[in-house]
Amino acid sequence: MRCQFVRPDRLLFEGNVHHLVLVSASGELGVWPGHAPEICALGNGVVRLTLPDDEGGDVVSIIVSGGYAEVGADHVIVLANHARRSDDIEPDVVQRTKDKAIAARDALPEDDNRRAYYNEKIAWCDMLLAHA
């Protein structure tokens, strides 16, 4: 089954998969060849792509936050708002980003709407650090 995994700035994965497990807004969704067509909203968590046996059968883990997946009988296209391969997380860089976001948020008044942006950025960093 063919899989494309895209985030706003680049393609993260393109290739064949044996099957995959999506993290949807309502829980995990296993997708195997022949799956009924479906579009689902992604939640926050880890999408697991299992490669075919002839390609090693390894599992590629991608941390996601939001987006959509289009599932067809022989393909899946994932359009993620935020996504990072678990083997591409640099904990020191993520921690520095989180620290800067906390400082920027805390410099704003409590009633400033921009705090929501920084809260989301902090939550994303926490998720990355949990899977690093």
mmCIF file of C-alpha atoms in Angstrom:
data_model
loop_
_atom_site.group_PDB
_atom_site.id
_atom_site.type_symbol
_atom_site.label_atom_id
_atom_site.label_comp_id
_atom_site.label_asym_id
_atom_site.label_seq_id
_atom_site.Cartn_x
_atom_site.Cartn_y
_atom_site.Cartn_z
ATOM 1 C CA MET A 1 0.000 0.000 0.000
ATOM 2 C CA ARG A 2 1.354 3.442 -0.932
ATOM 3 C CA CYS A 3 1.774 6.131 1.735
ATOM 4 C CA GLN A 4 2.585 9.832 1.548
ATOM 5 C CA PHE A 5 3.148 11.729 4.780
ATOM 6 C CA VAL A 6 3.309 15.508 4.390
ATOM 7 C CA ARG A 7 3.659 18.454 6.759
ATOM 8 C CA PRO A 8 3.332 22.095 5.622
ATOM 9 C CA ASP A 9 7.003 22.585 4.796
ATOM 10 C CA ARG A 10 8.044 19.200 3.396
ATOM 11 C CA LEU A 11 7.399 15.574 2.569
ATOM 12 C CA LEU A 12 8.347 13.376 5.561
ATOM 13 C CA PHE A 13 7.765 9.953 4.041
ATOM 14 C CA GLU A 14 6.790 8.502 0.697
ATOM 15 C CA GLY A 15 6.815 4.818 -0.030
ATOM 16 C CA ASN A 16 5.156 1.467 0.443
ATOM 17 C CA VAL A 17 3.898 0.313 3.825
ATOM 18 C CA HIS A 18 2.552 -3.047 4.927
ATOM 19 C CA HIS A 19 0.058 -1.269 7.184
ATOM 20 C CA LEU A 20 -0.117 1.758 9.462
ATOM 21 C CA VAL A 21 -1.783 2.954 12.626
ATOM 22 C CA LEU A 22 -3.109 6.510 12.570
ATOM 23 C CA VAL A 23 -3.795 8.550 15.690
ATOM 24 C CA SER A 24 -7.188 10.098 15.046
ATOM 25 C CA ALA A 25 -9.090 12.632 17.096
ATOM 26 C CA SER A 26 -11.129 9.728 18.554
ATOM 27 C CA GLY A 27 -8.355 7.130 19.014
ATOM 28 C CA GLU A 28 -6.124 4.862 16.966
ATOM 29 C CA LEU A 29 -7.156 3.651 13.514
ATOM 30 C CA GLY A 30 -5.463 0.664 11.896
ATOM 31 C CA VAL A 31 -5.211 0.830 8.117
ATOM 32 C CA TRP A 32 -4.500 -2.257 6.000
ATOM 33 C CA PRO A 33 -4.677 -2.753 2.226
ATOM 34 C CA GLY A 34 -8.299 -2.890 1.121
ATOM 35 C CA HIS A 35 -9.483 -0.465 3.826
ATOM 36 C CA ALA A 36 -12.726 1.342 3.036
ATOM 37 C CA PRO A 37 -12.243 4.900 1.788
ATOM 38 C CA GLU A 38 -12.275 7.385 4.647
ATOM 39 C CA ILE A 39 -11.104 10.834 5.658
ATOM 40 C CA CYS A 40 -10.261 11.291 9.311
ATOM 41 C CA ALA A 41 -9.023 14.117 11.509
ATOM 42 C CA LEU A 42 -5.697 13.468 13.193
ATOM 43 C CA GLY A 43 -5.193 13.946 16.900
ATOM 44 C CA ASN A 44 -2.009 14.249 18.923
ATOM 45 C CA GLY A 45 0.253 11.235 19.226
ATOM 46 C CA VAL A 46 2.301 8.769 17.224
ATOM 47 C CA VAL A 47 1.517 7.408 13.760
ATOM 48 C CA ARG A 48 3.247 4.058 13.179
ATOM 49 C CA LEU A 49 4.129 2.989 9.622
ATOM 50 C CA THR A 50 5.099 -0.666 9.271
ATOM 51 C CA LEU A 51 7.264 -1.197 6.209
ATOM 52 C CA PRO A 52 6.816 -4.280 4.011
ATOM 53 C CA ASP A 53 8.816 -7.396 4.918
ATOM 54 C CA ASP A 54 10.919 -7.080 1.745
ATOM 55 C CA GLU A 55 11.983 -3.604 2.985
ATOM 56 C CA GLY A 56 12.920 -4.847 6.453
ATOM 57 C CA GLY A 57 9.527 -4.680 8.160
ATOM 58 C CA ASP A 58 10.744 -1.818 10.367
ATOM 59 C CA VAL A 59 8.326 0.549 12.069
ATOM 60 C CA VAL A 60 8.679 4.255 11.299
ATOM 61 C CA SER A 61 7.184 6.397 14.085
ATOM 62 C CA ILE A 62 6.041 9.937 13.357
ATOM 63 C CA ILE A 63 4.793 12.246 16.092
ATOM 64 C CA VAL A 64 1.843 14.340 14.892
ATOM 65 C CA SER A 65 -0.386 17.106 16.108
ATOM 66 C CA GLY A 66 -3.490 17.744 14.050
ATOM 67 C CA GLY A 67 -4.218 17.418 10.364
ATOM 68 C CA TYR A 68 -6.096 14.931 8.197
ATOM 69 C CA ALA A 69 -5.612 11.564 6.560
ATOM 70 C CA GLU A 70 -7.225 10.331 3.360
ATOM 71 C CA VAL A 71 -7.457 6.546 3.307
ATOM 72 C CA GLY A 72 -8.119 4.566 0.147
ATOM 73 C CA ALA A 73 -8.053 0.855 -0.637
ATOM 74 C CA ASP A 74 -4.430 1.012 -1.807
ATOM 75 C CA HIS A 75 -3.099 4.336 -0.502
ATOM 76 C CA VAL A 76 -2.981 6.746 2.426
ATOM 77 C CA ILE A 77 -2.182 10.443 2.269
ATOM 78 C CA VAL A 78 -1.454 12.120 5.598
ATOM 79 C CA LEU A 79 -1.480 15.923 5.777
ATOM 80 C CA ALA A 80 -0.255 16.836 9.262
ATOM 81 C CA ASN A 81 -0.272 20.277 10.864
ATOM 82 C CA HIS A 82 2.845 19.384 12.854
ATOM 83 C CA ALA A 83 4.901 16.219 12.365
ATOM 84 C CA ARG A 84 8.368 14.967 13.189
ATOM 85 C CA ARG A 85 9.933 11.542 12.744
ATOM 86 C CA SER A 86 10.898 10.102 16.117
ATOM 87 C CA ASP A 87 14.430 9.480 14.834
ATOM 88 C CA ASP A 88 14.761 13.202 13.971
ATOM 89 C CA ILE A 89 14.215 14.731 17.418
ATOM 90 C CA GLU A 90 17.077 16.646 19.023
ATOM 91 C CA PRO A 91 16.084 16.948 22.709
ATOM 92 C CA ASP A 92 18.466 19.863 23.406
ATOM 93 C CA VAL A 93 17.040 21.904 20.522
ATOM 94 C CA VAL A 94 13.464 21.088 21.519
ATOM 95 C CA GLN A 95 14.144 22.048 25.146
ATOM 96 C CA ARG A 96 15.642 25.395 24.081
ATOM 97 C CA THR A 97 12.607 26.054 21.866
ATOM 98 C CA LYS A 98 10.297 25.212 24.757
ATOM 99 C CA ASP A 99 12.207 27.491 27.145
ATOM 100 C CA LYS A 100 11.990 30.391 24.675
ATOM 101 C CA ALA A 101 8.254 29.795 24.210
ATOM 102 C CA ILE A 102 7.690 29.786 27.973
ATOM 103 C CA ALA A 103 9.628 33.033 28.358
ATOM 104 C CA ALA A 104 7.718 34.687 25.495
ATOM 105 C CA ARG A 105 4.355 33.520 26.868
ATOM 106 C CA ASP A 106 5.158 34.639 30.397
ATOM 107 C CA ALA A 107 6.169 38.093 29.141
ATOM 108 C CA LEU A 108 2.626 38.639 27.839
ATOM 109 C CA PRO A 109 -0.290 39.813 29.983
ATOM 110 C CA GLU A 110 -2.610 37.037 31.228
ATOM 111 C CA ASP A 111 -5.464 38.209 28.968
ATOM 112 C CA ASP A 112 -3.356 38.364 25.773
ATOM 113 C CA ASN A 113 -4.645 35.997 23.066
ATOM 114 C CA ARG A 114 -1.098 35.345 21.831
ATOM 115 C CA ARG A 115 -0.537 33.184 24.915
ATOM 116 C CA ALA A 116 -2.556 30.423 23.183
ATOM 117 C CA TYR A 117 0.057 30.201 20.411
ATOM 118 C CA TYR A 118 2.843 29.737 22.942
ATOM 119 C CA ASN A 119 0.817 27.231 24.958
ATOM 120 C CA GLU A 120 0.396 25.103 21.812
ATOM 121 C CA LYS A 121 4.100 25.393 21.023
ATOM 122 C CA ILE A 122 4.978 24.311 24.581
ATOM 123 C CA ALA A 123 2.593 21.336 24.350
ATOM 124 C CA TRP A 124 4.166 20.304 21.003
ATOM 125 C CA CYS A 125 7.645 20.482 22.546
ATOM 126 C CA ASP A 126 6.465 18.383 25.502
ATOM 127 C CA MET A 127 5.140 15.741 23.109
ATOM 128 C CA LEU A 128 8.416 15.665 21.182
ATOM 129 C CA LEU A 129 10.447 15.373 24.382
ATOM 130 C CA ALA A 130 8.253 12.497 25.576
ATOM 131 C CA HIS A 131 9.107 10.553 22.393
ATOM 132 C CA ALA A 132 12.769 11.540 22.045
#
